[in-house]
Amino acid sequence: MNQHTRLDERPIPFIDVAAQRRRLGSAVDDAIARVLAHCQFIQGPEVRALEAELAAFCGARHVIGCSSGTDALLLALMAWNVGPSDAVICPTFTFCATAEMVALLGATPILADVQADTFNLDPDSLARAVATAKRLGLKPRGIIPVDLFGLPADHDAIAAIAAEHGLFVLDDAAQAFGATYRGGKLGALATATTTSFFPAKPLGCYGDGGAVFTDDDALAARIKSLRVHGEGVDKYDTVRIGITGRLDTIQAAVLLEKLKIFPDEIVARNRVAARYSDALADVAIVPRVGNHSTSVWAQYTIRLAPGTRDGLASALKAQGVPTAIYYAKPLHRTEAYRRFPVADGGAPVSERLADEVISLPMHAYLEPPLQDRIVAAVRGALRR
Ligand SMILES: Cc1ncc(COP(=O)(O)O)c(C=O)c1O
Protein backbone atom coordinates (compact mmCIF):
# COMPACT_ATOMS: atom_id res chain seq x y z
CA MET A 1 0.00 0.00 0.00
CA ASN A 2 1.26 3.46 -0.85
CA GLN A 3 2.09 5.13 2.46
CA HIS A 4 0.02 8.15 1.44
CA THR A 5 -3.09 6.04 0.84
CA ARG A 6 -5.41 6.67 3.75
CA LEU A 7 -6.99 3.66 5.42
CA ASP A 8 -10.46 4.76 4.41
CA GLU A 9 -9.50 5.00 0.73
CA ARG A 10 -8.20 1.46 0.38
CA PRO A 11 -10.07 -0.81 -2.05
CA ILE A 12 -12.31 -3.23 -0.18
CA PRO A 13 -12.01 -6.88 -1.27
CA PHE A 14 -15.09 -9.10 -1.04
CA ILE A 15 -12.91 -11.86 0.44
CA ASP A 16 -9.33 -11.03 1.49
CA VAL A 17 -7.24 -14.10 0.67
CA ALA A 18 -4.10 -11.90 0.55
CA ALA A 19 -4.55 -10.72 4.16
CA GLN A 20 -4.73 -14.33 5.28
CA ARG A 21 -1.55 -15.09 3.32
CA ARG A 22 0.23 -12.26 5.10
CA ARG A 23 -0.81 -13.68 8.46
CA LEU A 24 0.35 -17.18 7.52
CA GLY A 25 3.81 -15.82 6.68
CA SER A 26 6.04 -18.51 5.18
CA ALA A 27 4.16 -21.43 6.79
CA VAL A 28 2.27 -22.41 3.63
CA ASP A 29 5.28 -21.86 1.37
CA ASP A 30 7.37 -24.10 3.65
CA ALA A 31 4.64 -26.75 3.71
CA ILE A 32 4.48 -26.77 -0.11
CA ALA A 33 8.29 -26.91 -0.27
CA ARG A 34 8.21 -30.05 1.89
CA VAL A 35 5.88 -31.73 -0.63
CA LEU A 36 8.13 -30.64 -3.50
CA ALA A 37 11.02 -32.26 -1.62
CA HIS A 38 9.37 -35.63 -0.92
CA CYS A 39 7.55 -35.76 -4.30
CA GLN A 40 4.56 -37.81 -3.10
CA PHE A 41 2.12 -35.61 -4.98
CA ILE A 42 -0.69 -38.18 -4.99
CA GLN A 43 -2.00 -39.55 -1.66
CA GLY A 44 1.10 -38.28 0.14
CA PRO A 45 1.52 -38.18 3.93
CA GLU A 46 -0.10 -34.71 4.17
CA VAL A 47 -3.39 -36.13 2.86
CA ARG A 48 -3.53 -38.73 5.63
CA ALA A 49 -2.43 -36.16 8.23
CA LEU A 50 -5.12 -33.72 7.09
CA GLU A 51 -7.82 -36.41 7.18
CA ALA A 52 -6.81 -37.24 10.76
CA GLU A 53 -6.77 -33.55 11.78
CA LEU A 54 -10.17 -32.89 10.21
CA ALA A 55 -11.61 -35.96 11.97
CA ALA A 56 -10.29 -34.69 15.30
CA PHE A 57 -11.62 -31.20 14.54
CA CYS A 58 -15.23 -32.21 13.79
CA GLY A 59 -15.55 -35.57 15.53
CA ALA A 60 -16.36 -37.65 12.42
CA ARG A 61 -15.04 -41.22 12.42
CA HIS A 62 -13.95 -41.13 8.77
CA VAL A 63 -12.75 -38.23 6.64
CA ILE A 64 -12.06 -38.83 2.97
CA GLY A 65 -10.24 -35.99 1.24
CA CYS A 66 -11.26 -35.55 -2.39
CA SER A 67 -10.91 -33.35 -5.44
CA SER A 68 -13.75 -30.84 -4.82
CA GLY A 69 -16.97 -30.27 -2.94
CA THR A 70 -18.84 -31.40 -6.04
CA ASP A 71 -16.87 -34.65 -6.28
CA ALA A 72 -17.47 -35.18 -2.56
CA LEU A 73 -21.23 -35.16 -3.26
CA LEU A 74 -20.74 -37.41 -6.29
CA LEU A 75 -18.67 -39.96 -4.35
CA ALA A 76 -21.26 -40.21 -1.57
CA LEU A 77 -24.17 -40.55 -4.01
CA MET A 78 -22.24 -43.18 -6.01
CA ALA A 79 -21.51 -45.07 -2.79
CA TRP A 80 -25.27 -45.29 -2.18
CA ASN A 81 -25.83 -46.40 -5.80
CA VAL A 82 -28.14 -43.49 -6.49
CA GLY A 83 -29.41 -43.73 -10.07
CA PRO A 84 -32.38 -43.65 -12.44
CA SER A 85 -35.83 -43.88 -10.78
CA ASP A 86 -34.38 -42.51 -7.52
CA ALA A 87 -35.36 -39.11 -6.15
CA VAL A 88 -33.15 -36.97 -3.90
CA ILE A 89 -34.58 -33.88 -2.28
CA CYS A 90 -32.50 -30.68 -2.42
CA PRO A 91 -33.29 -27.07 -1.59
CA THR A 92 -33.88 -24.97 -4.70
CA PHE A 93 -32.18 -21.91 -3.13
CA THR A 94 -28.57 -23.13 -3.35
CA PHE A 95 -25.54 -23.36 -5.62
CA CYS A 96 -26.20 -25.71 -8.55
CA ALA A 97 -23.60 -28.28 -7.39
CA THR A 98 -26.01 -29.48 -4.68
CA ALA A 99 -28.43 -30.93 -7.23
CA GLU A 100 -25.97 -31.38 -10.09
CA MET A 101 -24.53 -34.75 -9.09
CA VAL A 102 -28.00 -36.20 -8.47
CA ALA A 103 -28.94 -35.26 -12.03
CA LEU A 104 -25.60 -36.45 -13.42
CA LEU A 105 -26.25 -39.92 -11.99
CA GLY A 106 -29.60 -40.04 -13.78
CA ALA A 107 -31.64 -39.59 -10.61
CA THR A 108 -34.19 -36.82 -10.10
CA PRO A 109 -33.53 -33.89 -7.78
CA ILE A 110 -36.82 -32.76 -6.23
CA LEU A 111 -36.41 -29.06 -5.51
CA ALA A 112 -37.85 -27.97 -2.18
CA ASP A 113 -38.42 -24.54 -0.67
CA VAL A 114 -36.38 -22.88 2.09
CA GLN A 115 -37.19 -20.81 5.17
CA ALA A 116 -36.87 -17.05 4.78
CA ASP A 117 -35.08 -16.39 8.07
CA THR A 118 -32.36 -19.05 7.74
CA PHE A 119 -32.20 -19.49 3.92
CA ASN A 120 -32.20 -23.26 4.64
CA LEU A 121 -34.41 -26.22 3.69
CA ASP A 122 -37.98 -25.87 4.98
CA PRO A 123 -38.98 -29.14 6.72
CA ASP A 124 -42.62 -28.70 5.62
CA SER A 125 -41.60 -28.36 1.99
CA LEU A 126 -39.24 -31.32 2.46
CA ALA A 127 -42.13 -33.48 3.71
CA ARG A 128 -44.20 -32.39 0.69
CA ALA A 129 -41.25 -33.21 -1.61
CA VAL A 130 -41.26 -36.83 -0.39
CA ALA A 131 -44.93 -37.02 -1.40
CA THR A 132 -44.14 -35.35 -4.74
CA ALA A 133 -41.49 -37.98 -5.48
CA LYS A 134 -43.90 -40.83 -4.74
CA ARG A 135 -46.67 -39.24 -6.80
CA LEU A 136 -44.26 -39.10 -9.75
CA GLY A 137 -43.47 -42.81 -9.36
CA LEU A 138 -39.94 -42.17 -8.09
CA LYS A 139 -38.26 -43.82 -5.14
CA PRO A 140 -37.28 -41.24 -2.52
CA ARG A 141 -33.73 -42.19 -1.49
CA GLY A 142 -32.24 -39.25 0.32
CA ILE A 143 -32.10 -35.61 1.29
CA ILE A 144 -29.29 -33.15 0.61
CA PRO A 145 -29.76 -30.29 3.06
CA VAL A 146 -27.43 -27.33 2.55
CA ASP A 147 -26.03 -25.23 5.40
CA LEU A 148 -26.30 -22.10 3.34
CA PHE A 149 -24.00 -19.12 3.89
CA GLY A 150 -22.36 -21.01 6.79
CA LEU A 151 -25.48 -21.58 8.92
CA PRO A 152 -26.58 -25.15 9.77
CA ALA A 153 -29.95 -26.28 8.46
CA ASP A 154 -32.72 -27.51 10.77
CA HIS A 155 -31.03 -30.89 11.20
CA ASP A 156 -33.33 -32.31 13.89
CA ALA A 157 -36.44 -31.78 11.78
CA ILE A 158 -34.67 -33.10 8.67
CA ALA A 159 -33.40 -36.21 10.51
CA ALA A 160 -36.92 -36.96 11.77
CA ILE A 161 -38.35 -36.87 8.21
CA ALA A 162 -35.42 -38.97 6.95
CA ALA A 163 -36.01 -41.58 9.66
CA GLU A 164 -39.76 -41.70 8.94
CA HIS A 165 -39.15 -42.47 5.24
CA GLY A 166 -35.88 -44.43 5.46
CA LEU A 167 -33.83 -41.77 3.62
CA PHE A 168 -30.13 -40.95 3.83
CA VAL A 169 -29.11 -37.42 4.78
CA LEU A 170 -26.13 -36.10 2.81
CA ASP A 171 -25.36 -32.74 4.37
CA ASP A 172 -23.88 -30.31 1.84
CA ALA A 173 -21.70 -28.28 4.22
CA ALA A 174 -19.60 -26.77 1.39
CA GLN A 175 -20.19 -23.34 2.92
CA ALA A 176 -20.36 -24.34 6.56
CA PHE A 177 -17.48 -26.53 7.71
CA GLY A 178 -16.63 -25.38 11.23
CA ALA A 179 -20.22 -24.42 12.11
CA THR A 180 -21.98 -26.07 15.03
CA TYR A 181 -25.45 -27.48 15.62
CA ARG A 182 -26.50 -28.25 19.21
CA GLY A 183 -22.88 -28.00 20.28
CA GLY A 184 -21.53 -30.48 17.72
CA LYS A 185 -19.56 -29.57 14.61
CA LEU A 186 -21.00 -30.35 11.19
CA GLY A 187 -19.38 -33.51 9.87
CA ALA A 188 -20.47 -35.84 12.66
CA LEU A 189 -24.20 -35.16 12.32
CA ALA A 190 -25.74 -36.49 9.11
CA THR A 191 -25.36 -39.95 7.53
CA ALA A 192 -22.58 -38.29 5.52
CA THR A 193 -21.43 -34.69 5.19
CA THR A 194 -19.46 -33.04 2.42
CA THR A 195 -17.48 -29.85 2.26
CA SER A 196 -15.55 -27.78 -0.26
CA PHE A 197 -12.08 -26.31 0.11
CA PHE A 198 -12.55 -23.90 -2.83
CA PRO A 199 -10.33 -20.87 -2.03
CA ALA A 200 -13.26 -18.58 -1.14
CA LYS A 201 -14.76 -21.01 1.37
CA PRO A 202 -14.27 -20.44 5.13
CA LEU A 203 -11.61 -23.18 5.09
CA GLY A 204 -10.18 -22.94 1.59
CA CYS A 205 -7.07 -24.26 -0.13
CA TYR A 206 -5.17 -22.82 -3.10
CA GLY A 207 -7.04 -24.73 -5.78
CA ASP A 208 -9.86 -27.26 -5.76
CA GLY A 209 -10.45 -29.65 -2.90
CA GLY A 210 -13.17 -31.20 -0.77
CA ALA A 211 -13.93 -33.92 1.76
CA VAL A 212 -16.57 -36.43 2.79
CA PHE A 213 -17.23 -37.10 6.49
CA THR A 214 -19.09 -40.12 7.84
CA ASP A 215 -19.30 -42.46 10.83
CA ASP A 216 -20.43 -45.34 8.59
CA ASP A 217 -17.49 -47.76 8.12
CA ALA A 218 -18.91 -49.53 5.06
CA LEU A 219 -19.86 -46.26 3.34
CA ALA A 220 -16.38 -44.84 4.00
CA ALA A 221 -14.75 -47.95 2.51
CA ARG A 222 -16.86 -47.65 -0.67
CA ILE A 223 -16.07 -43.93 -1.01
CA LYS A 224 -12.33 -44.59 -0.62
CA SER A 225 -12.53 -47.19 -3.37
CA LEU A 226 -14.63 -44.94 -5.64
CA ARG A 227 -12.13 -42.10 -5.17
CA VAL A 228 -9.47 -44.22 -6.91
CA HIS A 229 -11.31 -45.75 -9.88
CA GLY A 230 -13.17 -48.29 -7.76
CA GLU A 231 -9.99 -50.05 -6.65
CA GLY A 232 -10.19 -53.23 -4.58
CA VAL A 233 -7.60 -54.48 -2.11
CA ASP A 234 -5.23 -54.58 -5.04
CA LYS A 235 -5.03 -51.32 -6.98
CA TYR A 236 -5.50 -53.05 -10.34
CA ASP A 237 -8.29 -55.34 -9.15
CA THR A 238 -11.11 -52.91 -9.94
CA VAL A 239 -14.26 -53.83 -8.04
CA ARG A 240 -16.61 -50.99 -9.05
CA ILE A 241 -16.83 -48.10 -11.51
CA GLY A 242 -15.23 -45.08 -9.86
CA ILE A 243 -13.55 -41.77 -10.64
CA THR A 244 -10.25 -39.94 -10.10
CA GLY A 245 -11.42 -38.04 -7.06
CA ARG A 246 -8.33 -37.56 -4.87
CA LEU A 247 -7.22 -34.48 -2.96
CA ASP A 248 -3.78 -33.27 -4.12
CA THR A 249 -1.00 -33.59 -1.54
CA ILE A 250 -0.02 -29.94 -2.07
CA GLN A 251 -3.58 -28.81 -1.25
CA ALA A 252 -3.59 -31.01 1.87
CA ALA A 253 -0.31 -29.35 2.94
CA VAL A 254 -1.90 -25.90 2.47
CA LEU A 255 -4.98 -26.94 4.45
CA LEU A 256 -2.94 -28.34 7.35
CA GLU A 257 -1.44 -24.87 7.86
CA LYS A 258 -4.74 -23.06 7.41
CA LEU A 259 -6.52 -25.39 9.83
CA LYS A 260 -4.21 -24.15 12.61
CA ILE A 261 -5.67 -20.63 12.38
CA PHE A 262 -9.20 -21.67 11.42
CA PRO A 263 -10.72 -21.64 14.96
CA ASP A 264 -9.40 -18.12 15.47
CA GLU A 265 -10.76 -17.08 12.04
CA ILE A 266 -14.19 -18.42 12.95
CA VAL A 267 -14.20 -16.17 16.02
CA ALA A 268 -13.17 -13.20 13.86
CA ARG A 269 -15.87 -13.94 11.27
CA ASN A 270 -18.48 -14.01 14.03
CA ARG A 271 -17.18 -10.69 15.33
CA VAL A 272 -17.52 -9.13 11.87
CA ALA A 273 -21.03 -10.56 11.44
CA ALA A 274 -22.13 -9.26 14.85
CA ARG A 275 -20.84 -5.76 13.99
CA TYR A 276 -22.79 -5.80 10.71
CA SER A 277 -25.98 -6.97 12.39
CA ASP A 278 -25.74 -4.33 15.14
CA ALA A 279 -25.19 -1.60 12.57
CA LEU A 280 -27.72 -2.64 9.92
CA ALA A 281 -30.69 -4.19 11.73
CA ASP A 282 -32.75 -1.00 11.44
CA VAL A 283 -32.28 -0.58 7.67
CA ALA A 284 -32.36 -4.18 6.35
CA ILE A 285 -33.36 -7.68 7.42
CA VAL A 286 -30.16 -9.09 8.90
CA PRO A 287 -29.45 -12.84 9.14
CA ARG A 288 -30.79 -14.75 12.13
CA VAL A 289 -28.79 -17.47 13.86
CA GLY A 290 -31.02 -19.80 15.88
CA ASN A 291 -30.28 -20.82 19.46
CA HIS A 292 -29.05 -24.27 18.46
CA SER A 293 -26.47 -23.12 15.91
CA THR A 294 -23.35 -21.14 15.21
CA SER A 295 -22.42 -19.96 11.72
CA VAL A 296 -19.05 -19.67 9.99
CA TRP A 297 -20.41 -16.84 7.83
CA ALA A 298 -19.35 -17.98 4.38
CA GLN A 299 -21.52 -15.02 3.37
CA TYR A 300 -23.08 -12.15 5.24
CA THR A 301 -26.39 -11.75 3.42
CA ILE A 302 -29.04 -9.15 4.11
CA ARG A 303 -32.56 -8.88 2.70
CA LEU A 304 -33.96 -5.72 1.22
CA ALA A 305 -37.35 -4.34 0.31
CA PRO A 306 -38.31 -5.39 -3.25
CA GLY A 307 -36.96 -3.06 -5.91
CA THR A 308 -34.18 -1.52 -3.81
CA ARG A 309 -31.35 -3.99 -4.46
CA ASP A 310 -30.01 -2.70 -7.77
CA GLY A 311 -29.84 0.84 -6.42
CA LEU A 312 -27.92 -0.31 -3.36
CA ALA A 313 -25.48 -2.43 -5.38
CA SER A 314 -24.64 0.44 -7.74
CA ALA A 315 -24.34 3.00 -4.92
CA LEU A 316 -21.93 0.66 -3.10
CA LYS A 317 -19.96 -0.05 -6.28
CA ALA A 318 -19.50 3.69 -6.81
CA GLN A 319 -17.95 3.85 -3.33
CA GLY A 320 -15.62 0.90 -3.94
CA VAL A 321 -17.70 -1.61 -1.95
CA PRO A 322 -18.16 -4.93 -3.79
CA THR A 323 -21.34 -6.98 -3.33
CA ALA A 324 -22.62 -10.29 -4.69
CA ILE A 325 -26.03 -11.84 -5.25
CA TYR A 326 -26.30 -15.41 -3.97
CA TYR A 327 -28.56 -16.46 -5.68
CA ALA A 328 -30.35 -14.39 -8.29
CA LYS A 329 -32.41 -17.42 -9.38
CA PRO A 330 -33.52 -20.48 -7.44
CA LEU A 331 -32.43 -23.63 -9.28
CA HIS A 332 -35.91 -24.37 -10.65
CA ARG A 333 -35.84 -21.03 -12.50
CA THR A 334 -32.53 -21.81 -14.25
CA GLU A 335 -32.30 -23.22 -17.75
CA ALA A 336 -30.62 -26.47 -16.66
CA TYR A 337 -32.87 -27.30 -13.70
CA ARG A 338 -36.30 -26.07 -14.76
CA ARG A 339 -37.13 -29.57 -16.06
CA PHE A 340 -36.90 -31.05 -12.55
CA PRO A 341 -39.90 -31.22 -10.23
CA VAL A 342 -40.52 -28.66 -7.52
CA ALA A 343 -42.00 -29.92 -4.25
CA ASP A 344 -45.81 -29.75 -4.04
CA GLY A 345 -46.73 -26.27 -2.86
CA GLY A 346 -44.00 -24.66 -4.98
CA ALA A 347 -41.07 -22.60 -3.74
CA PRO A 348 -42.49 -19.10 -3.15
CA VAL A 349 -39.97 -18.24 -0.41
CA SER A 350 -36.96 -19.10 -2.60
CA GLU A 351 -38.43 -17.03 -5.43
CA ARG A 352 -38.87 -14.07 -3.10
CA LEU A 353 -35.38 -14.42 -1.59
CA ALA A 354 -33.82 -14.40 -5.04
CA ASP A 355 -35.14 -10.81 -5.44
CA GLU A 356 -34.25 -9.65 -1.92
CA VAL A 357 -30.77 -10.93 -1.04
CA ILE A 358 -27.43 -9.17 -1.31
CA SER A 359 -24.14 -10.27 0.26
CA LEU A 360 -21.60 -7.85 1.71
CA PRO A 361 -17.82 -8.28 2.01
CA MET A 362 -17.11 -10.93 4.66
CA HIS A 363 -13.85 -12.40 5.86
CA ALA A 364 -11.84 -12.80 9.05
CA TYR A 365 -9.57 -9.84 8.25
CA LEU A 366 -12.19 -7.12 7.75
CA GLU A 367 -10.87 -4.37 10.02
CA PRO A 368 -13.36 -2.11 11.83
CA PRO A 369 -12.45 1.05 9.84
CA LEU A 370 -13.10 -0.69 6.52
CA GLN A 371 -16.26 -2.31 7.84
CA ASP A 372 -17.47 1.07 9.07
CA ARG A 373 -17.04 2.40 5.54
CA ILE A 374 -19.19 -0.45 4.20
CA VAL A 375 -21.83 0.12 6.87
CA ALA A 376 -21.92 3.87 6.22
CA ALA A 377 -22.29 3.27 2.48
CA VAL A 378 -25.13 0.78 3.00
CA ARG A 379 -26.97 3.00 5.46
CA GLY A 380 -26.52 6.05 3.25
CA ALA A 381 -27.86 4.28 0.17
CA LEU A 382 -30.84 2.68 1.92
CA ARG A 383 -31.93 5.89 3.63
CA ARG A 384 -31.95 7.90 0.47
C1 LIG B 1 -23.58 -25.28 -1.49
C2 LIG B 1 -22.44 -25.74 -2.33
N1 LIG B 1 -22.35 -27.04 -2.65
C3 LIG B 1 -21.33 -27.53 -3.39
C4 LIG B 1 -20.33 -26.70 -3.85
C5 LIG B 1 -19.27 -27.27 -4.73
O1 LIG B 1 -17.98 -27.15 -4.22
P1 LIG B 1 -16.72 -27.16 -5.24
O2 LIG B 1 -16.67 -25.83 -5.89
O3 LIG B 1 -15.56 -27.41 -4.34
O4 LIG B 1 -16.94 -28.26 -6.20
C6 LIG B 1 -20.36 -25.34 -3.53
C7 LIG B 1 -19.30 -24.44 -4.01
O5 LIG B 1 -19.46 -23.26 -4.20
C8 LIG B 1 -21.44 -24.84 -2.75
O6 LIG B 1 -21.52 -23.55 -2.42
XYZ file of N, CA and C in Angstrom, residues 152-264:
339
model
N -25.990 -23.807 9.858
C -26.580 -25.150 9.773
C -28.085 -25.118 9.506
N -28.519 -26.107 8.721
C -29.951 -26.281 8.458
C -30.638 -26.805 9.720
N -31.946 -27.006 9.630
C -32.723 -27.507 10.771
C -32.557 -29.032 10.830
N -31.393 -29.469 11.331
C -31.029 -30.886 11.198
C -31.917 -31.831 11.991
N -32.447 -31.405 13.123
C -33.325 -32.306 13.886
C -34.586 -32.631 13.084
N -35.203 -31.581 12.546
C -36.444 -31.784 11.784
C -36.165 -32.611 10.530
N -35.024 -32.359 9.901
C -34.671 -33.101 8.674
C -34.415 -34.574 9.003
N -33.695 -34.819 10.110
C -33.399 -36.207 10.505
C -34.679 -36.970 10.818
N -35.662 -36.281 11.419
C -36.924 -36.956 11.766
C -37.651 -37.385 10.490
N -37.677 -36.514 9.476
C -38.350 -36.868 8.211
C -37.576 -37.988 7.510
N -36.244 -37.921 7.563
C -35.418 -38.967 6.946
C -35.704 -40.322 7.602
N -35.782 -40.320 8.943
C -36.014 -41.583 9.657
C -37.404 -42.143 9.315
N -38.383 -41.260 9.232
C -39.760 -41.698 8.939
C -39.838 -42.404 7.584
N -39.041 -41.928 6.603
C -39.155 -42.469 5.244
C -37.954 -43.332 4.845
N -37.042 -43.585 5.767
C -35.879 -44.431 5.458
C -34.927 -43.790 4.448
N -34.671 -42.491 4.576
C -33.828 -41.766 3.615
C -32.448 -41.486 4.200
N -31.430 -41.430 3.348
C -30.131 -40.950 3.832
C -30.152 -39.429 3.890
N -29.308 -38.873 4.747
C -29.113 -37.419 4.776
C -27.657 -37.154 4.404
N -27.474 -36.481 3.277
C -26.131 -36.102 2.812
C -26.031 -34.591 2.984
N -25.386 -34.173 4.055
C -25.364 -32.743 4.371
C -24.329 -32.025 3.503
N -24.789 -31.096 2.679
C -23.876 -30.310 1.844
C -23.396 -29.111 2.667
N -22.265 -29.327 3.359
C -21.696 -28.280 4.219
C -20.542 -27.571 3.506
N -20.670 -27.442 2.166
C -19.603 -26.775 1.387
C -19.320 -25.380 1.931
N -20.362 -24.719 2.443
C -20.188 -23.336 2.922
C -20.074 -23.270 4.446
N -20.137 -24.415 5.116
C -20.360 -24.335 6.564
C -19.450 -25.202 7.419
N -18.349 -25.718 6.852
C -17.481 -26.531 7.706
C -16.951 -25.651 8.843
N -17.038 -26.172 10.065
C -16.630 -25.380 11.234
C -17.822 -24.855 12.016
N -19.012 -24.872 11.403
C -20.219 -24.415 12.112
C -20.695 -25.497 13.073
N -21.489 -25.091 14.068
C -21.985 -26.071 15.034
C -23.506 -26.091 15.074
N -24.012 -27.278 15.437
C -25.449 -27.478 15.624
C -25.623 -28.241 16.939
N -26.336 -27.670 17.861
C -26.498 -28.250 19.209
C -25.151 -28.650 19.803
N -24.179 -27.787 19.633
C -22.880 -27.995 20.275
C -21.918 -28.881 19.512
N -22.415 -29.591 18.484
C -21.528 -30.484 17.718
C -21.174 -29.848 16.388
N -19.953 -30.129 15.909
C -19.559 -29.566 14.612
C -20.202 -30.347 13.471
N -20.523 -29.658 12.383
C -20.998 -30.346 11.187
C -19.914 -31.316 10.740
N -20.345 -32.471 10.281
C -19.384 -33.507 9.874
C -19.689 -34.798 10.617
N -20.177 -34.648 11.852
C -20.470 -35.835 12.660
C -21.976 -35.984 12.872
N -22.763 -35.295 12.054
C -24.198 -35.162 12.325
C -25.058 -36.012 11.392
N -24.895 -35.814 10.099
C -25.738 -36.493 9.110
C -25.162 -37.873 8.791
N -25.881 -38.643 7.951
C -25.364 -39.949 7.529
C -23.989 -39.743 6.899
N -23.884 -38.729 6.060
C -22.585 -38.295 5.520
C -22.665 -36.788 5.304
N -21.519 -36.148 5.373
C -21.429 -34.692 5.189
C -20.333 -34.440 4.170
N -20.535 -33.407 3.358
C -19.460 -33.042 2.423
C -19.085 -31.588 2.645
N -17.848 -31.263 2.270
C -17.485 -29.854 2.262
C -16.593 -29.556 1.070
N -16.376 -28.264 0.846
C -15.546 -27.783 -0.257
C -14.393 -26.977 0.318
N -13.222 -27.149 -0.276
C -12.077 -26.307 0.107
C -11.736 -25.301 -0.993
N -12.711 -24.969 -1.823
C -12.553 -23.903 -2.827
C -11.970 -22.675 -2.108
N -11.053 -21.935 -2.757
C -10.332 -20.870 -2.025
C -11.215 -19.869 -1.284
N -12.406 -19.581 -1.793
C -13.264 -18.577 -1.142
C -14.053 -19.125 0.042
N -13.976 -20.420 0.276
C -14.758 -21.006 1.372
C -14.110 -20.668 2.718
N -14.865 -20.768 3.828
C -14.275 -20.436 5.134
C -12.957 -21.174 5.381
N -12.899 -22.471 5.068
C -11.612 -23.184 5.091
C -11.291 -23.545 3.642
N -10.457 -22.742 3.011
C -10.180 -22.939 1.586
C -8.725 -23.293 1.350
N -8.461 -23.985 0.229
C -7.072 -24.264 -0.132
C -6.669 -23.346 -1.272
N -5.623 -23.674 -2.004
C -5.171 -22.817 -3.102
C -5.440 -23.477 -4.449
N -6.608 -24.058 -4.558
C -7.039 -24.730 -5.783
C -8.364 -25.378 -5.460
N -8.631 -26.533 -6.077
C -9.863 -27.255 -5.760
C -9.594 -28.336 -4.724
N -10.573 -28.588 -3.892
C -10.453 -29.654 -2.902
C -11.772 -29.820 -2.174
N -11.944 -30.955 -1.534
C -13.169 -31.205 -0.775
C -12.965 -32.389 0.140
N -14.010 -32.754 0.870
C -13.930 -33.921 1.759
C -15.325 -34.467 2.020
N -15.352 -35.777 2.322
C -16.571 -36.429 2.794
C -16.312 -36.863 4.231
N -17.314 -36.711 5.085
C -17.231 -37.097 6.493
C -18.348 -38.098 6.765
N -18.031 -39.182 7.458
C -19.094 -40.124 7.844
C -18.628 -40.989 9.018
N -19.595 -41.483 9.768
C -19.302 -42.455 10.828
C -19.536 -43.885 10.349
N -20.023 -44.030 9.116
C -20.427 -45.338 8.590
C -19.206 -46.017 7.948
N -18.722 -47.101 8.583
C -17.490 -47.764 8.117
C -17.622 -48.275 6.678
N -18.752 -48.916 6.387
C -18.915 -49.526 5.059
C -19.010 -48.440 3.986
N -19.729 -47.368 4.305
C -19.856 -46.263 3.341
C -18.481 -45.641 3.080
N -17.713 -45.438 4.149
C -16.380 -44.838 4.002
C -15.495 -45.721 3.118
N -15.579 -47.028 3.309
C -14.747 -47.945 2.507
C -15.125 -47.850 1.029
N -16.431 -47.761 0.736
C -16.860 -47.653 -0.674
C -16.394 -46.326 -1.276
N -16.485 -45.249 -0.489
C -16.075 -43.933 -1.009
C -14.565 -43.921 -1.289
N -13.796 -44.543 -0.399
C -12.332 -44.588 -0.619
C -12.003 -45.350 -1.899
N -12.739 -46.421 -2.144
C -12.526 -47.194 -3.369
C -12.953 -46.377 -4.596
N -14.118 -45.734 -4.507
C -14.634 -44.943 -5.639
C -13.692 -43.792 -5.991
N -13.036 -43.243 -4.970
C -12.127 -42.103 -5.168
C -10.939 -42.478 -6.056
N -10.597 -43.760 -6.088
C -9.467 -44.223 -6.909
C -9.975 -45.291 -7.884
N -10.845 -44.874 -8.801
C -11.306 -45.746 -9.884
C -11.978 -47.034 -9.423
N -12.510 -47.069 -8.213
C -13.173 -48.288 -7.758
C -12.203 -49.402 -7.431
N -11.011 -49.028 -6.939
C -9.991 -50.048 -6.649
C -10.445 -51.007 -5.544
N -9.951 -52.246 -5.629
C -10.190 -53.230 -4.581
C -9.000 -53.244 -3.635
N -8.759 -54.373 -3.003
C -7.601 -54.476 -2.110
C -6.333 -54.244 -2.923
N -6.325 -54.826 -4.098
C -5.226 -54.585 -5.041
C -5.653 -53.437 -5.960
N -4.723 -52.515 -6.190
C -5.026 -51.321 -6.981
C -5.578 -51.645 -8.372
N -5.086 -52.739 -8.976
C -5.501 -53.052 -10.336
C -6.624 -54.096 -10.381
N -7.123 -54.466 -9.208
C -8.290 -55.342 -9.155
C -9.504 -54.445 -8.943
N -10.030 -53.895 -10.036
C -11.109 -52.908 -9.941
C -12.416 -53.601 -9.584
N -13.048 -53.136 -8.496
C -14.259 -53.831 -8.042
C -15.544 -53.050 -8.316
N -15.422 -51.799 -8.702
C -16.606 -50.994 -9.049
C -16.177 -49.867 -9.979
N -17.142 -49.253 -10.640
C -16.830 -48.104 -11.510
C -16.643 -46.883 -10.617
N -15.479 -46.238 -10.711
C -15.229 -45.076 -9.858
C -14.773 -43.869 -10.648
N -14.058 -42.990 -10.002
C -13.552 -41.770 -10.645
C -12.124 -41.492 -10.134
N -11.476 -40.461 -10.715
C -10.253 -39.937 -10.103
C -10.708 -38.799 -9.207
N -10.809 -39.050 -7.923
C -11.424 -38.041 -7.056
C -10.551 -37.660 -5.876
N -9.209 -37.776 -6.036
C -8.332 -37.563 -4.874
C -8.052 -36.092 -4.599
N -7.705 -35.812 -3.347
C -7.220 -34.482 -2.959
C -5.714 -34.447 -3.212
N -5.224 -33.393 -3.876
C -3.779 -33.274 -4.119
C -3.018 -33.117 -2.813
N -1.822 -33.711 -2.755
C -0.998 -33.595 -1.542
C -0.662 -32.126 -1.248
N -0.382 -31.352 -2.289
C -0.024 -29.936 -2.067
C -1.200 -29.200 -1.409
N -2.415 -29.490 -1.861
C -3.577 -28.813 -1.251
C -3.764 -29.255 0.203
N -3.488 -30.534 0.483
C -3.585 -31.009 1.873
C -2.558 -30.279 2.742
N -1.353 -30.056 2.182
C -0.307 -29.354 2.938
C -0.752 -27.919 3.247
N -1.381 -27.265 2.270
C -1.897 -25.904 2.472
C -2.963 -25.917 3.580
N -3.862 -26.883 3.488
C -4.978 -26.937 4.451
C -4.504 -27.227 5.874
N -3.460 -28.048 6.003
C -2.941 -28.341 7.353
C -2.505 -27.044 8.040
N -1.876 -26.151 7.273
C -1.441 -24.866 7.863
C -2.640 -23.967 8.150
N -3.584 -23.946 7.214
C -4.744 -23.063 7.406
C -5.644 -23.532 8.555
N -5.693 -24.857 8.750
C -6.525 -25.395 9.832
C -6.051 -24.893 11.198
N -4.747 -24.614 11.312
C -4.212 -24.147 12.605
C -4.819 -22.803 13.008
N -5.126 -21.954 12.032
C -5.671 -20.630 12.376
C -7.185 -20.566 12.198
N -7.771 -21.677 11.746
C -9.201 -21.672 11.423
C -10.091 -21.346 12.640
N -9.850 -21.968 13.813
C -10.722 -21.636 14.962
C -10.702 -20.141 15.281
N -9.527 -19.543 15.206
C -9.402 -18.118 15.466
C -10.138 -17.304 14.384
